[in-house]
Amino acid sequence: MTRPQDSGDEGPADRPLRMETHGLDVIRDAERKGTPRTLFWPWFGANVSVLGLSYGAFALGFGISFWQALAAGVLGIAVSFLLCGFVAVAGKRGSAPTMVLSRAAYGVRGNRLPSVVSWMLTVGWETVLIALATMATATVFGRLGWGGGTGTQAVALAVVAAMTVVGGVMGFDLIMRLQTWITLITGVLTVVYIALVADHVHWDTVGAIPSGSAQQFIGALVFMMTGFGLGWVNAAADYSRYLPRGSSGRGVIGWTAFGASAAPLLLLVFGLLLAGSSPGLSKAVAADPIGALTTILPTWFLVPFAVVAVLGLVGGAVLDIYSSGLALLAAGLRVPRYLAALLDGVLMIAGAVYIVFFAGDFLGQFMGFLTTLGVPVAAWCGIMLADLALRRRDYDEGDLYRPHGRYGDVPPAPLVLTLTATAVGWGLVTNTAADWLTWQGYLLGPLGLGGKDGAWAYANLGVLAALVLAFLGTLLLSGGRVREQEERAPGPAPDEGAYPS
């Protein structure tokens, strides 16, 4: 997992390229290579997308000032990706994918519930990213006079979808190589983009944006958390599982959080400046988050911009389709990993076709999707983090695959806690821009928070409530269960029949 210049260990860049055969199984010690710093490449490459610029407009859309949006963005990005770093530690302690490691908390078959939610989230994200890449390409071609209509969109969708599916099907080695190059290319071209449009920043206009309320600030903060780190926590251990067991836990946390948050933090700042300088640009971003950014570019840079936009979005989508395939296997589908990734690719293409050719309001649907699935994912994250905090030993890898092992089959407590936290969370969020989600927010009135039209209606408190409730509930209810698990003698080794599911 390391590049040749990083150490003497053999990594993906040193081996002949081949399709990954690993699915849910444990990564053997002989295959675990690299150092924590090699985690920088996949996480940076997955988050260097120019979509980060559009989040400036998204944040200001909550009705807050530049400085409030900056604070909400920095806190939301840094904290949420720090949660990813904590979950990533489980990978080097257990050698299995994220949604297998959470079986320690949920039981072997009880874990299928969060696995299904994880699968839905990752498929949703890869669909959104591919749709955005398609729309951005069509916008660029339209500005160049090369045609930007349905035909261009269809070809662009086919190309970016093929790149994503091939990466997801081939697996770990190709992904690590792709992410290194995507990081370098998109990093350089993004800097050029910022230099070219810097004169569109008007400090007086930005500084004149009025401040919003505390509720609006919290809403922007939670949206940034769900749009960044909370969208990745369910995949955070999928790459750290290839590290040697003796790797530094602090290093895993630090390099994961740093690699994932470095680009979004820089892009957010400039995105806020651009959106705050032009209300027209900020409004256009809601309809076409990437394509709108081309309207302030010189014509000669449009093709390089299309390259950086597509590569950045594909970089994120490749990680999503890889992890969505693993989540689908963890949910109970019994097929090889590459077939699961291929199936997800088909669903991704179907979803992208809907967004590109039929959907109207992109931002409203996008925010509804993030918030709705962000609630149960936050609940899962709270349980996973508390379970990790309670454990003093590495996972018994064989028992992660045995319903009759120490982790159990369907323990009721974590499932009830997840459902309860999700129900509370959905009762504290609203999504009026998405018609199919108007049923949410049912607790805002009974709890004295002003109802669905009150000041707290758009604060998205439900995501934070689900995270905290699940975390504290697990600490209170699962301490004895974890101690009993860790007192048991080690089970049979994984190669002694430990993979029934």
Short mmCIF file of N, CA and C in Angstrom, two decimals, residues 275-331:
data_model
loop_
_atom_site.label_atom_id
_atom_site.label_comp_id
_atom_site.label_asym_id
_atom_site.label_seq_id
_atom_site.Cartn_x
_atom_site.Cartn_y
_atom_site.Cartn_z
N ALA A 275 -18.61 32.44 -3.92
CA ALA A 275 -20.07 32.49 -3.77
C ALA A 275 -20.51 33.77 -3.07
N GLY A 276 -19.74 34.20 -2.07
CA GLY A 276 -20.08 35.43 -1.37
C GLY A 276 -19.91 36.67 -2.21
N SER A 277 -19.07 36.59 -3.24
CA SER A 277 -18.83 37.74 -4.11
C SER A 277 -19.87 37.88 -5.21
N SER A 278 -20.61 36.79 -5.49
CA SER A 278 -21.57 36.81 -6.60
C SER A 278 -22.81 36.02 -6.24
N PRO A 279 -23.89 36.69 -5.87
CA PRO A 279 -25.15 35.98 -5.60
C PRO A 279 -25.63 35.17 -6.80
N GLY A 280 -25.36 35.65 -8.01
CA GLY A 280 -25.76 34.92 -9.20
C GLY A 280 -25.03 33.59 -9.32
N LEU A 281 -23.72 33.59 -9.06
CA LEU A 281 -22.95 32.35 -9.09
C LEU A 281 -23.42 31.41 -8.00
N SER A 282 -23.68 31.94 -6.83
CA SER A 282 -24.13 31.11 -5.71
C SER A 282 -25.45 30.41 -6.05
N LYS A 283 -26.36 31.11 -6.71
CA LYS A 283 -27.64 30.52 -7.09
C LYS A 283 -27.45 29.47 -8.18
N ALA A 284 -26.55 29.73 -9.14
CA ALA A 284 -26.31 28.79 -10.24
C ALA A 284 -25.71 27.49 -9.74
N VAL A 285 -24.91 27.54 -8.68
CA VAL A 285 -24.29 26.35 -8.13
C VAL A 285 -25.33 25.35 -7.65
N ALA A 286 -26.48 25.85 -7.18
CA ALA A 286 -27.53 24.96 -6.68
C ALA A 286 -28.07 24.07 -7.79
N ALA A 287 -28.07 24.55 -9.03
CA ALA A 287 -28.60 23.77 -10.15
C ALA A 287 -27.53 22.89 -10.78
N ASP A 288 -26.30 23.40 -10.89
CA ASP A 288 -25.20 22.65 -11.51
C ASP A 288 -23.93 22.97 -10.73
N PRO A 289 -23.67 22.24 -9.62
CA PRO A 289 -22.60 22.61 -8.70
C PRO A 289 -21.22 22.72 -9.32
N ILE A 290 -20.92 21.92 -10.35
CA ILE A 290 -19.60 21.99 -10.97
C ILE A 290 -19.64 22.87 -12.21
N GLY A 291 -20.62 22.66 -13.07
CA GLY A 291 -20.70 23.42 -14.30
C GLY A 291 -20.78 24.92 -14.08
N ALA A 292 -21.44 25.34 -13.00
CA ALA A 292 -21.57 26.78 -12.73
C ALA A 292 -20.21 27.43 -12.52
N LEU A 293 -19.25 26.68 -12.06
CA LEU A 293 -17.92 27.23 -11.80
C LEU A 293 -17.17 27.55 -13.09
N THR A 294 -17.63 27.03 -14.23
CA THR A 294 -16.95 27.31 -15.50
C THR A 294 -17.32 28.68 -16.05
N THR A 295 -18.40 29.27 -15.56
CA THR A 295 -18.88 30.52 -16.14
C THR A 295 -17.92 31.68 -15.89
N ILE A 296 -17.00 31.55 -14.98
CA ILE A 296 -16.05 32.63 -14.69
C ILE A 296 -14.65 32.29 -15.18
N LEU A 297 -14.52 31.24 -16.00
CA LEU A 297 -13.23 30.80 -16.49
C LEU A 297 -12.95 31.32 -17.90
N PRO A 298 -11.68 31.58 -18.23
CA PRO A 298 -11.33 31.85 -19.63
C PRO A 298 -11.53 30.59 -20.46
N THR A 299 -11.85 30.76 -21.73
CA THR A 299 -12.18 29.62 -22.59
C THR A 299 -11.04 28.63 -22.69
N TRP A 300 -9.81 29.10 -22.72
CA TRP A 300 -8.67 28.20 -22.95
C TRP A 300 -8.48 27.20 -21.80
N PHE A 301 -9.06 27.49 -20.61
CA PHE A 301 -8.87 26.58 -19.48
C PHE A 301 -10.06 25.66 -19.28
N LEU A 302 -11.03 25.72 -20.16
CA LEU A 302 -12.23 24.90 -19.95
C LEU A 302 -11.93 23.41 -20.05
N VAL A 303 -11.13 23.00 -21.00
CA VAL A 303 -10.82 21.56 -21.12
C VAL A 303 -10.01 21.07 -19.91
N PRO A 304 -8.95 21.78 -19.50
CA PRO A 304 -8.28 21.35 -18.26
C PRO A 304 -9.22 21.32 -17.06
N PHE A 305 -10.16 22.28 -16.99
CA PHE A 305 -11.10 22.26 -15.89
C PHE A 305 -11.97 21.02 -15.94
N ALA A 306 -12.41 20.64 -17.14
CA ALA A 306 -13.21 19.42 -17.27
C ALA A 306 -12.43 18.22 -16.79
N VAL A 307 -11.13 18.19 -17.08
CA VAL A 307 -10.29 17.08 -16.63
C VAL A 307 -10.23 17.03 -15.12
N VAL A 308 -9.96 18.20 -14.48
CA VAL A 308 -9.84 18.21 -13.03
C VAL A 308 -11.18 17.89 -12.37
N ALA A 309 -12.28 18.36 -12.96
CA ALA A 309 -13.59 18.09 -12.38
C ALA A 309 -13.93 16.61 -12.45
N VAL A 310 -13.74 16.02 -13.63
CA VAL A 310 -14.07 14.61 -13.82
C VAL A 310 -13.19 13.72 -12.97
N LEU A 311 -11.88 13.97 -12.98
CA LEU A 311 -10.96 13.11 -12.22
C LEU A 311 -11.25 13.21 -10.72
N GLY A 312 -11.51 14.41 -10.23
CA GLY A 312 -11.79 14.56 -8.81
C GLY A 312 -13.05 13.83 -8.39
N LEU A 313 -14.08 13.94 -9.21
CA LEU A 313 -15.34 13.27 -8.88
C LEU A 313 -15.22 11.76 -9.03
N VAL A 314 -14.51 11.31 -10.06
CA VAL A 314 -14.29 9.87 -10.24
C VAL A 314 -13.47 9.32 -9.09
N GLY A 315 -12.50 10.10 -8.60
CA GLY A 315 -11.70 9.64 -7.47
C GLY A 315 -12.55 9.30 -6.26
N GLY A 316 -13.55 10.12 -5.97
CA GLY A 316 -14.46 9.82 -4.88
C GLY A 316 -15.38 8.67 -5.19
N ALA A 317 -15.88 8.63 -6.44
CA ALA A 317 -16.83 7.59 -6.82
C ALA A 317 -16.19 6.21 -6.81
N VAL A 318 -14.91 6.13 -7.18
CA VAL A 318 -14.22 4.82 -7.18
C VAL A 318 -14.14 4.25 -5.77
N LEU A 319 -13.79 5.10 -4.79
CA LEU A 319 -13.77 4.61 -3.42
C LEU A 319 -15.16 4.20 -2.96
N ASP A 320 -16.18 4.95 -3.39
CA ASP A 320 -17.55 4.63 -2.99
C ASP A 320 -18.00 3.29 -3.57
N ILE A 321 -17.73 3.06 -4.85
CA ILE A 321 -18.22 1.83 -5.46
C ILE A 321 -17.48 0.61 -4.90
N TYR A 322 -16.23 0.79 -4.53
CA TYR A 322 -15.48 -0.29 -3.89
C TYR A 322 -16.10 -0.63 -2.54
N SER A 323 -16.36 0.40 -1.75
CA SER A 323 -16.92 0.17 -0.42
C SER A 323 -18.38 -0.24 -0.47
N SER A 324 -19.13 0.23 -1.48
CA SER A 324 -20.53 -0.18 -1.59
C SER A 324 -20.61 -1.67 -1.92
N GLY A 325 -19.68 -2.17 -2.72
CA GLY A 325 -19.66 -3.60 -3.00
C GLY A 325 -19.41 -4.41 -1.74
N LEU A 326 -18.47 -3.94 -0.91
CA LEU A 326 -18.19 -4.63 0.34
C LEU A 326 -19.40 -4.58 1.28
N ALA A 327 -20.07 -3.42 1.33
CA ALA A 327 -21.26 -3.29 2.19
C ALA A 327 -22.37 -4.22 1.72
N LEU A 328 -22.51 -4.39 0.41
CA LEU A 328 -23.53 -5.28 -0.12
C LEU A 328 -23.25 -6.73 0.27
N LEU A 329 -21.99 -7.11 0.25
CA LEU A 329 -21.61 -8.46 0.71
C LEU A 329 -21.90 -8.61 2.20
N ALA A 330 -21.57 -7.58 2.97
CA ALA A 330 -21.82 -7.63 4.42
C ALA A 330 -23.32 -7.70 4.72
N ALA A 331 -24.14 -7.19 3.81
CA ALA A 331 -25.60 -7.25 4.00
C ALA A 331 -26.17 -8.64 3.72
#
